[in-house]
Short mmCIF file of C-alpha atoms and ligand atoms in Angstrom, two decimals:
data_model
loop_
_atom_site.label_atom_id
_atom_site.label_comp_id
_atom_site.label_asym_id
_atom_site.label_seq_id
_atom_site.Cartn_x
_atom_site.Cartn_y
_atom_site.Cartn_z
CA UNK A 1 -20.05 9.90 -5.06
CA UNK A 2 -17.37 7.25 -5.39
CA UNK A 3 -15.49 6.10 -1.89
CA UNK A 4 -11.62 3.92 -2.12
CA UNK A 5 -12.00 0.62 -0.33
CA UNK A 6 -10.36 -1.76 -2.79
CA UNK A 7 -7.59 -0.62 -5.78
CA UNK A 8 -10.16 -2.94 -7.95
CA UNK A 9 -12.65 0.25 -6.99
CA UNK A 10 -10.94 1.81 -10.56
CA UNK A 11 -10.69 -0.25 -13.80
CA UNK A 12 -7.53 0.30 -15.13
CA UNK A 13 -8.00 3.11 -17.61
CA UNK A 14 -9.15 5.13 -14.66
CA UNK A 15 -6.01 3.81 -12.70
CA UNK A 16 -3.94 5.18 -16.00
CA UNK A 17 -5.74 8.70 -15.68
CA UNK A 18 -5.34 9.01 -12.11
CA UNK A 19 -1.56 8.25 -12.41
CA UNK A 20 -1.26 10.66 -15.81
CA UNK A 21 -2.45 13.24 -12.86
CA UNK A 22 -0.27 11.78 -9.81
CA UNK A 23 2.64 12.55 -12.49
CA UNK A 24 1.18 16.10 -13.92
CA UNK A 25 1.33 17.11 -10.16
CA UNK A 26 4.79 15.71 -10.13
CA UNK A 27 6.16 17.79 -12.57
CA UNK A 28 3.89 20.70 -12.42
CA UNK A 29 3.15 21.19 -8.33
CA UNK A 30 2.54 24.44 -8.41
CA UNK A 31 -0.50 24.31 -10.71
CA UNK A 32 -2.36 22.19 -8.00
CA UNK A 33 -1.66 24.69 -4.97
CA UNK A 34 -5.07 26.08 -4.90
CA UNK A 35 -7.24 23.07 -6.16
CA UNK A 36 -8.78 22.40 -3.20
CA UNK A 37 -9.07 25.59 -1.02
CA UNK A 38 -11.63 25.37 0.93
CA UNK A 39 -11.38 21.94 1.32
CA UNK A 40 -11.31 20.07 4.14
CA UNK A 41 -9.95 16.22 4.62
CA UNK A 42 -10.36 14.25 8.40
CA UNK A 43 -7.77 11.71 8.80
CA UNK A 44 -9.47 9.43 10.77
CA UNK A 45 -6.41 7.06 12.24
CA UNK A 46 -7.78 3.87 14.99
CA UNK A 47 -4.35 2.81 13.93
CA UNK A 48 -0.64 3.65 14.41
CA UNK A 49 0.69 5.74 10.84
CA UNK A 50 3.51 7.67 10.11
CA UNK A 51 3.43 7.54 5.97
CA UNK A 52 -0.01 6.68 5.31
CA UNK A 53 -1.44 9.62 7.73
CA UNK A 54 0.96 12.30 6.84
CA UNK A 55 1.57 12.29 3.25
CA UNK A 56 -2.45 12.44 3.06
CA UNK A 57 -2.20 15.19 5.47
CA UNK A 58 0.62 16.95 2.92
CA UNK A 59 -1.37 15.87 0.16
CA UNK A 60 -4.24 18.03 1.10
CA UNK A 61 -2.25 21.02 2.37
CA UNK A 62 -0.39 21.06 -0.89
CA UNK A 63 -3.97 21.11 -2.90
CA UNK A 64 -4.35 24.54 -0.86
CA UNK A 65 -7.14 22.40 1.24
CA UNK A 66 -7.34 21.84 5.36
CA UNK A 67 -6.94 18.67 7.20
CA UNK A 68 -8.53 17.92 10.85
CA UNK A 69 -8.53 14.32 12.10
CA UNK A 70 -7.36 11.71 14.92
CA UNK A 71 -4.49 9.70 14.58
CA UNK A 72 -5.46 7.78 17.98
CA UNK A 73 -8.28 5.99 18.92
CA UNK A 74 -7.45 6.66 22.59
CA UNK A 75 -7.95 10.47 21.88
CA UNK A 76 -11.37 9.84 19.54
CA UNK A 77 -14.70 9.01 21.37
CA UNK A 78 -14.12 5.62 20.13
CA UNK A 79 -12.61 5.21 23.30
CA UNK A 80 -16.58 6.13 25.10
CA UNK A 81 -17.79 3.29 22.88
CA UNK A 82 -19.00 5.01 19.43
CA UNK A 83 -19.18 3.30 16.47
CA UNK A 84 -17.62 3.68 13.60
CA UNK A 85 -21.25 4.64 11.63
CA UNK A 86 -21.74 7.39 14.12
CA UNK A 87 -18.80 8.62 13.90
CA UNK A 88 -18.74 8.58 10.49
CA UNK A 89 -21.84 10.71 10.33
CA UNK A 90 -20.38 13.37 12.75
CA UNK A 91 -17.26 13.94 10.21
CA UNK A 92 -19.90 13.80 7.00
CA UNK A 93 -20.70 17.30 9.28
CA UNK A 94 -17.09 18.79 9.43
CA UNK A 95 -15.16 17.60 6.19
CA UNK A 96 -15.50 17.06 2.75
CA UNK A 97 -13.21 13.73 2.10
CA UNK A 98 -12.29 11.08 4.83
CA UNK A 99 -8.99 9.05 5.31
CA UNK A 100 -10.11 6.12 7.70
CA UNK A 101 -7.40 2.96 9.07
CA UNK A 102 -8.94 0.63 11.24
CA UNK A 103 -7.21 -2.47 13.19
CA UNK A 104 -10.75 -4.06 12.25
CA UNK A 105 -11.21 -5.70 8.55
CA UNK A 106 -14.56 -3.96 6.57
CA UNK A 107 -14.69 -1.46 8.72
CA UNK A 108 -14.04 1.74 6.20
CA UNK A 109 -16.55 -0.10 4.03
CA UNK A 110 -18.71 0.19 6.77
CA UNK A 111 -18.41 3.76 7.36
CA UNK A 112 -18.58 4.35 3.50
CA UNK A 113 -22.36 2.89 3.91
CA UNK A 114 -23.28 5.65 6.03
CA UNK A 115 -21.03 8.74 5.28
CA UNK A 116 -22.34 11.74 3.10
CA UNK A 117 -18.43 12.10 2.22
CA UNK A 118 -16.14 10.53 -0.03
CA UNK A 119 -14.26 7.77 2.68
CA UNK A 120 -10.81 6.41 1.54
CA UNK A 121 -9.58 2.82 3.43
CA UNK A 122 -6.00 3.48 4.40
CA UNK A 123 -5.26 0.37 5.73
CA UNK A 124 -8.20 -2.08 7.79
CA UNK A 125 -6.91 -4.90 9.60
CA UNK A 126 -4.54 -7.79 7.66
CA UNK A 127 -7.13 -6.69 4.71
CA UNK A 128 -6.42 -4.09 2.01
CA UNK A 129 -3.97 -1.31 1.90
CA UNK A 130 -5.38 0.07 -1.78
CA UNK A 131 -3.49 3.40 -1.31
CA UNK A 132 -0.25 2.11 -0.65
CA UNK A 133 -0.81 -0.03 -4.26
CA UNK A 134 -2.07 3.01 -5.88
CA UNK A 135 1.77 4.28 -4.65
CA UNK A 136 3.46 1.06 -5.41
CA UNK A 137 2.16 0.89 -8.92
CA UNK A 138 2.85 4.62 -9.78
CA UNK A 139 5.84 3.84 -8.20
CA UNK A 140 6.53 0.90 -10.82
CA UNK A 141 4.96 3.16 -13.83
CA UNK A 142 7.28 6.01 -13.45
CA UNK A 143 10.35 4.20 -12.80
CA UNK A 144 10.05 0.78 -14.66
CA UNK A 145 7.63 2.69 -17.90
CA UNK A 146 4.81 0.04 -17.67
CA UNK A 147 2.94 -2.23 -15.46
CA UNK A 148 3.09 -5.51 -17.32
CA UNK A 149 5.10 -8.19 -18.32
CA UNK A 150 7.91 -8.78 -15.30
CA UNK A 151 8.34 -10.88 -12.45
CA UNK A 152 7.41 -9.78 -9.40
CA UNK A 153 9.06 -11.33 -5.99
CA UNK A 154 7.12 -10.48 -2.78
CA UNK A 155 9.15 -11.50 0.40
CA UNK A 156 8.28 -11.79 4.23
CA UNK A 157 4.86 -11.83 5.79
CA UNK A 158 2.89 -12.68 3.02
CA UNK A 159 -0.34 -13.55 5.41
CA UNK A 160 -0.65 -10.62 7.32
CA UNK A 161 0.86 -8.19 4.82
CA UNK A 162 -2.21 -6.30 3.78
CA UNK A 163 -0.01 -4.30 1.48
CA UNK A 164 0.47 -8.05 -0.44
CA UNK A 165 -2.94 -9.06 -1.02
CA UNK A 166 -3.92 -5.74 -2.19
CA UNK A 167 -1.34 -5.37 -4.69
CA UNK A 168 -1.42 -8.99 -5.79
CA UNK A 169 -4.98 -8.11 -6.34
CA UNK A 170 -4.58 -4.69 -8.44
CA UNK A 171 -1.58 -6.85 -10.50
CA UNK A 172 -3.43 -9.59 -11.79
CA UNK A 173 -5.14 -7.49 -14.29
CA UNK A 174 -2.05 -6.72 -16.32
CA UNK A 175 -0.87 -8.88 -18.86
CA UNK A 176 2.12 -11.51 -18.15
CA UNK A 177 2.74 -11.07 -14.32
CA UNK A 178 4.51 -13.62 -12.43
CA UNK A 179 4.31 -13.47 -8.72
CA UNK A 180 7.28 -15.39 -7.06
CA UNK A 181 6.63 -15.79 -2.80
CA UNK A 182 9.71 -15.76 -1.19
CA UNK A 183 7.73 -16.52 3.16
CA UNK A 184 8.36 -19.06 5.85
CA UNK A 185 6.09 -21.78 5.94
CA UNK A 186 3.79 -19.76 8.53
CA UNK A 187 3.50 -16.69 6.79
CA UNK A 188 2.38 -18.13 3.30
CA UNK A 189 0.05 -15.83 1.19
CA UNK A 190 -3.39 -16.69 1.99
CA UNK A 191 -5.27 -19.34 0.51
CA UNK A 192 -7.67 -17.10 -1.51
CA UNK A 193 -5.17 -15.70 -3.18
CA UNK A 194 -3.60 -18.35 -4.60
CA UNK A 195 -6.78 -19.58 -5.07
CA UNK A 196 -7.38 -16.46 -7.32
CA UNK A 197 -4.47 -17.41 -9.23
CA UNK A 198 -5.13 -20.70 -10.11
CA UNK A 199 -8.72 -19.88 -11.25
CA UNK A 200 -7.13 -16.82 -13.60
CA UNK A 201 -3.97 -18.79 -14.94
CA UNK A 202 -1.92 -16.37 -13.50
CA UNK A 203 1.61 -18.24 -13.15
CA UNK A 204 3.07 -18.04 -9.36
CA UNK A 205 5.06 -20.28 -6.87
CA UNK A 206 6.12 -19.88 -3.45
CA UNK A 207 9.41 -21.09 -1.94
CA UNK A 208 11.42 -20.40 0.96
CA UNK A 209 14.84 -19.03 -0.23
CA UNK A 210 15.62 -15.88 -1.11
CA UNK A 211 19.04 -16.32 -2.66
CA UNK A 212 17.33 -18.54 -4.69
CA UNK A 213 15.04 -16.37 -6.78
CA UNK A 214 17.04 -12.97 -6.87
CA UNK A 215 18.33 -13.23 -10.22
CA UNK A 216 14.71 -13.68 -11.98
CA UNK A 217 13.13 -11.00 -10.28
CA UNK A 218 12.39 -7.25 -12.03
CA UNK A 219 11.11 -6.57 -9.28
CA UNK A 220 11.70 -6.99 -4.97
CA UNK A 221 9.00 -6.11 -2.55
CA UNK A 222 9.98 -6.61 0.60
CA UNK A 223 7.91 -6.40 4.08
CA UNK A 224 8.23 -6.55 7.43
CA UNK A 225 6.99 -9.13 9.79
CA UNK A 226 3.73 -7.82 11.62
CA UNK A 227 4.29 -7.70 14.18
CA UNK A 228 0.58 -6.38 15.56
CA UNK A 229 -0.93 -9.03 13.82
CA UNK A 230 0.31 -12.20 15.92
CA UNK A 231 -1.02 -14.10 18.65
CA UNK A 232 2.11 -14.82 20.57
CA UNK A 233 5.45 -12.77 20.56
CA UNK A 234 7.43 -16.29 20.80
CA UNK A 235 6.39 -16.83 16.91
CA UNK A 236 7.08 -12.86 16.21
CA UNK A 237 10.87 -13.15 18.01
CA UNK A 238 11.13 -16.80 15.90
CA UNK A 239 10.18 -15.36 12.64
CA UNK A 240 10.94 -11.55 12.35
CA UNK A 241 14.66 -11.45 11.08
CA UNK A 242 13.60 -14.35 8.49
CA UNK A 243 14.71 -12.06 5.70
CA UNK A 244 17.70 -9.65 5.53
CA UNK A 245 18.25 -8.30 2.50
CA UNK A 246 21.80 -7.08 2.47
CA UNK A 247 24.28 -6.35 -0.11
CA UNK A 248 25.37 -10.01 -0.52
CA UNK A 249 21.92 -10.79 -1.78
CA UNK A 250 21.96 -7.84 -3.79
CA UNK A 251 25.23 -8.72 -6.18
CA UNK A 252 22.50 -11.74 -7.34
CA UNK A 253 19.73 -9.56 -8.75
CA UNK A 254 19.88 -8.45 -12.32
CA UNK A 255 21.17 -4.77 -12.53
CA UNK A 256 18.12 -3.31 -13.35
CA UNK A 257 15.36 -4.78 -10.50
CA UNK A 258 13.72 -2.44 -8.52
CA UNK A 259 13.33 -3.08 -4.49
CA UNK A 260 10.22 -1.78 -3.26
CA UNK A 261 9.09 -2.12 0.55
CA UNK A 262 6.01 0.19 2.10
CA UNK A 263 8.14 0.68 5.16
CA UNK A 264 8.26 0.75 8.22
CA UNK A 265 11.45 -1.05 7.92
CA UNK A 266 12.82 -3.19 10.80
CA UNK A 267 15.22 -5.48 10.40
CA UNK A 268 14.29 -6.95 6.79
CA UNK A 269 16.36 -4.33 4.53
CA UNK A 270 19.91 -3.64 6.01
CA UNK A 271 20.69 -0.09 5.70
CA UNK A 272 24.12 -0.53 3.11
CA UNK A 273 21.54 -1.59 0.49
CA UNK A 274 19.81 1.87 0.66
CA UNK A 275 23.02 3.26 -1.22
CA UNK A 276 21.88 0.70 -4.09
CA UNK A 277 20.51 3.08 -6.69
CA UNK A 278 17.93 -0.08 -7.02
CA UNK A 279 16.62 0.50 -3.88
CA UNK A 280 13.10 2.67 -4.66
CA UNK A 281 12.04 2.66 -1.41
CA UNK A 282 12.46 6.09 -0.09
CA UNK A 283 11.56 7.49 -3.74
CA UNK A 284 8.14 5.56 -3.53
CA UNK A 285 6.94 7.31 -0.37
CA UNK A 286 7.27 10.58 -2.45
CA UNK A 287 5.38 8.79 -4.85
CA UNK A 288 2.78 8.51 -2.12
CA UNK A 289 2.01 11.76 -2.01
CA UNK A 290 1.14 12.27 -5.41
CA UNK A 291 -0.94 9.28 -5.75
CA UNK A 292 -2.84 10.67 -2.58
CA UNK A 293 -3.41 13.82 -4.00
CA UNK A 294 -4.61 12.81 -7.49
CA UNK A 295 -6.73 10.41 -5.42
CA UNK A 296 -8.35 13.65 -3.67
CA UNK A 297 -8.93 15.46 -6.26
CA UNK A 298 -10.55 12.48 -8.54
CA UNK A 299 -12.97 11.78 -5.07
CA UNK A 300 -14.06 15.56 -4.57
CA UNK A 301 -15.05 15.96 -8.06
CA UNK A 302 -16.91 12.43 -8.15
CA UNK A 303 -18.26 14.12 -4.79
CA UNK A 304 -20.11 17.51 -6.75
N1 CP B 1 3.18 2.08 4.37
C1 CP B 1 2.43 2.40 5.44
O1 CP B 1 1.21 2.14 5.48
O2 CP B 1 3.10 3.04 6.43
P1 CP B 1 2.43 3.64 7.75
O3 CP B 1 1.91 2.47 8.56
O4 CP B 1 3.50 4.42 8.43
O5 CP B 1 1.26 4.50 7.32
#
C-alpha cells in the first residue's frame, strides 16, 4: 500500500504514467465513471480549502466512488483533543483512501504510520503541497509538451509557500531547469532549498524585481502572501501587495510564457491579465481534478 506525502513519493516514469492517465481521463471521462463504485474517500480538512478539498471530492464522485469527510477541525473531535493517529484509525474503519491537510508540518506522515488506508498530504503546514505539483506539472505537460529545459520564475512568498518548495523539489529532477526567485528580502526561499541547489548544480538566483526577469521566463508562478503563516499582521499589511502582476508587466514576457498561480488569488494577479490567453491559471485547477483522480485510482489499486 503506497500513501502521497512528498511528489518525490513517484520516480518520474511513474509521474509520466500517472499523467498519461490524468490525460486519458481528460479526453475519455466517461470511461472512468464507474472505476471506483463502491469506493469511498474521507477528506479529512484541519485546514481552510476550497480547490484542494473539492476537486478531490469531484474527483471521487466522477470515479462513480463516495466521499465523507471534515473540512473543519472545529466540527471533528479534534476539537475534544484526539490525535491525529486515532483519528486516523477510526477513518481506516469507514473509507478506503484519505485526503488529510493539516496547519501542522509531518502530520499526514504521521497518520500514514498508523492508517490501514492509502493517506494523501494535501497540504501540512509551510511544508509540502505534492498534489498541487502533481497539478502544476500536468499542468506544464499538457500545455507546454514537456517538463524540461525552460526557465522557471517563482514570485511572492517563497518561505511560506508550501506550493514552492514542493514543486522546486519535484523540478529538480528534469534536465536543464532554471529557477529564477523573484521575493522580498523576508520571504526568500528557504535555506535548504537553495542549499539543494547548490549541492545538485542546479542553476538559480534570486532577486527582487519583477520587471526585471519577465522577458527570460517560460514560465510565471505566482503566489500569494500567507497570510496564516505570519507572526504579526504589521509584516503581512507591509508585504502582501509586493507583487502585482498586471498587464504592464505582461507586454515584457515573451509571447509564449505560461502564468501559473495555485490560487487563492488576492491581490498578486490583477484581474485584466486573466483575459491574457497566457494566463493558465483557471485551466490548471481543471487540471487538478484529473491529477486527483489518476492519483486515486493509482493508490486504490496499490491498496488491493
Ligand atoms: N491551491 C490550493 O491548495 O487551494 P486551496 O487552499 O483552496 O485548497
Amino acid at each position: 500500500m503506497r500513501h502521497l506525502m512528498s511528489p518525490l513519493d513517484f520516480t518520474t516514469e511513474e509521474l509520466e504514467r500517472l499523467f498519461d492517465l490524468a490525460n486519458d481521463i481528460e479526453q475519455n471521462p466517461r470511461k472512468y465513471d464507474h472505476a471506483c463504485d463502491g469506493k469511498i474517500l474521507a477528506t479529512c480538512f484541519y485546514e481552510p480549502s476550497t480547490r484542494t478539498r473539492l476537486s478531490f471530492e469531484s474527483a471521487m464522485t466522477r470515479l462513480g466512488g463516495r466521499i465523507i469527510g471534515f473540512s473543519d477541525a472545529a466540527s471533528s473531535s479534534a476539537s475534544k483533543g484526539e490525535s491525529v493517529s486515532d483519528t486516523i484509525r477510526i477513518i481506516s474503519c469507514y473509507s478506503d483512501i484519505c485526503a488529510m491537510r493539516h496547519p501542522k508540518e509531518g502530520a499526514p506522515m504521521v497518520a500514514a504510520e498508523k492508517s490501514g488506508i492509502p493517506v494523501i498530504n494535501a497540504g501540512d503546514g509551510g511544508h509540502q503541497h505534492p498534489t498541487q505539483t502533481l497539478t502544476d506539472l500536468l499542468t506544464i505537460r499538457s500545455m507546454k509538451g514537456k517538463l524540461d529545459n525552460f526557465t522557471i520564475g517563482l514570485c511572492g512568498d517563497l518561505k511560506f509557500g508550501r506550493t514552492v518548495h514542493s514543486l522546486i523539489n519535484a523540478l529538480v529532477r528534469y534536465q536543464n531547469i532554471r529557477f529564477i526567485f523573484i521575493s522580498p528580502e523576508e520571504l526568500k526561499v528557504p535555506d535548504y532549498i537553495t542549499d539543494m541547489l547548490r549541492e545538485k548544480n542546479i542553476p538559480y538566483e534570486e532577486v527582487i524585481r519583477l520587471e526585471d526577469v519577465m522577458p527570460h521566463l517560460d514560465i510565471l508562478y505566482m503566489t500569494r502572501v500567507q497570510k496564516e503563516r505570519f507572526f504579526n499582521e504589521e509584516d503581512y499589511v507591509r508585504l502582501k501587495d509586493f507583487y502585482i502582476l498586471d498587464t504592464v508587466k505582461m507586454a515584457l514576457a515573451k509571447k509564449d510564457m505560461l502564468v501559473l498561480h495555485p490560487l487563492p488569488r488576492v491581490n498578486e494577479i490583477s484581474v485584466e491579465v486573466d483575459k491574457d490567453p497566457r494566463a493558465a491559471y483557471f485551466k490548471q485547477a481543471k487540471y487538478g481534478v484529473y491529477v486527483r483522480m489518476a492519483l486515486i485510482l493509482t493508490l486504490l489499486e496499490s491498496a488491493q
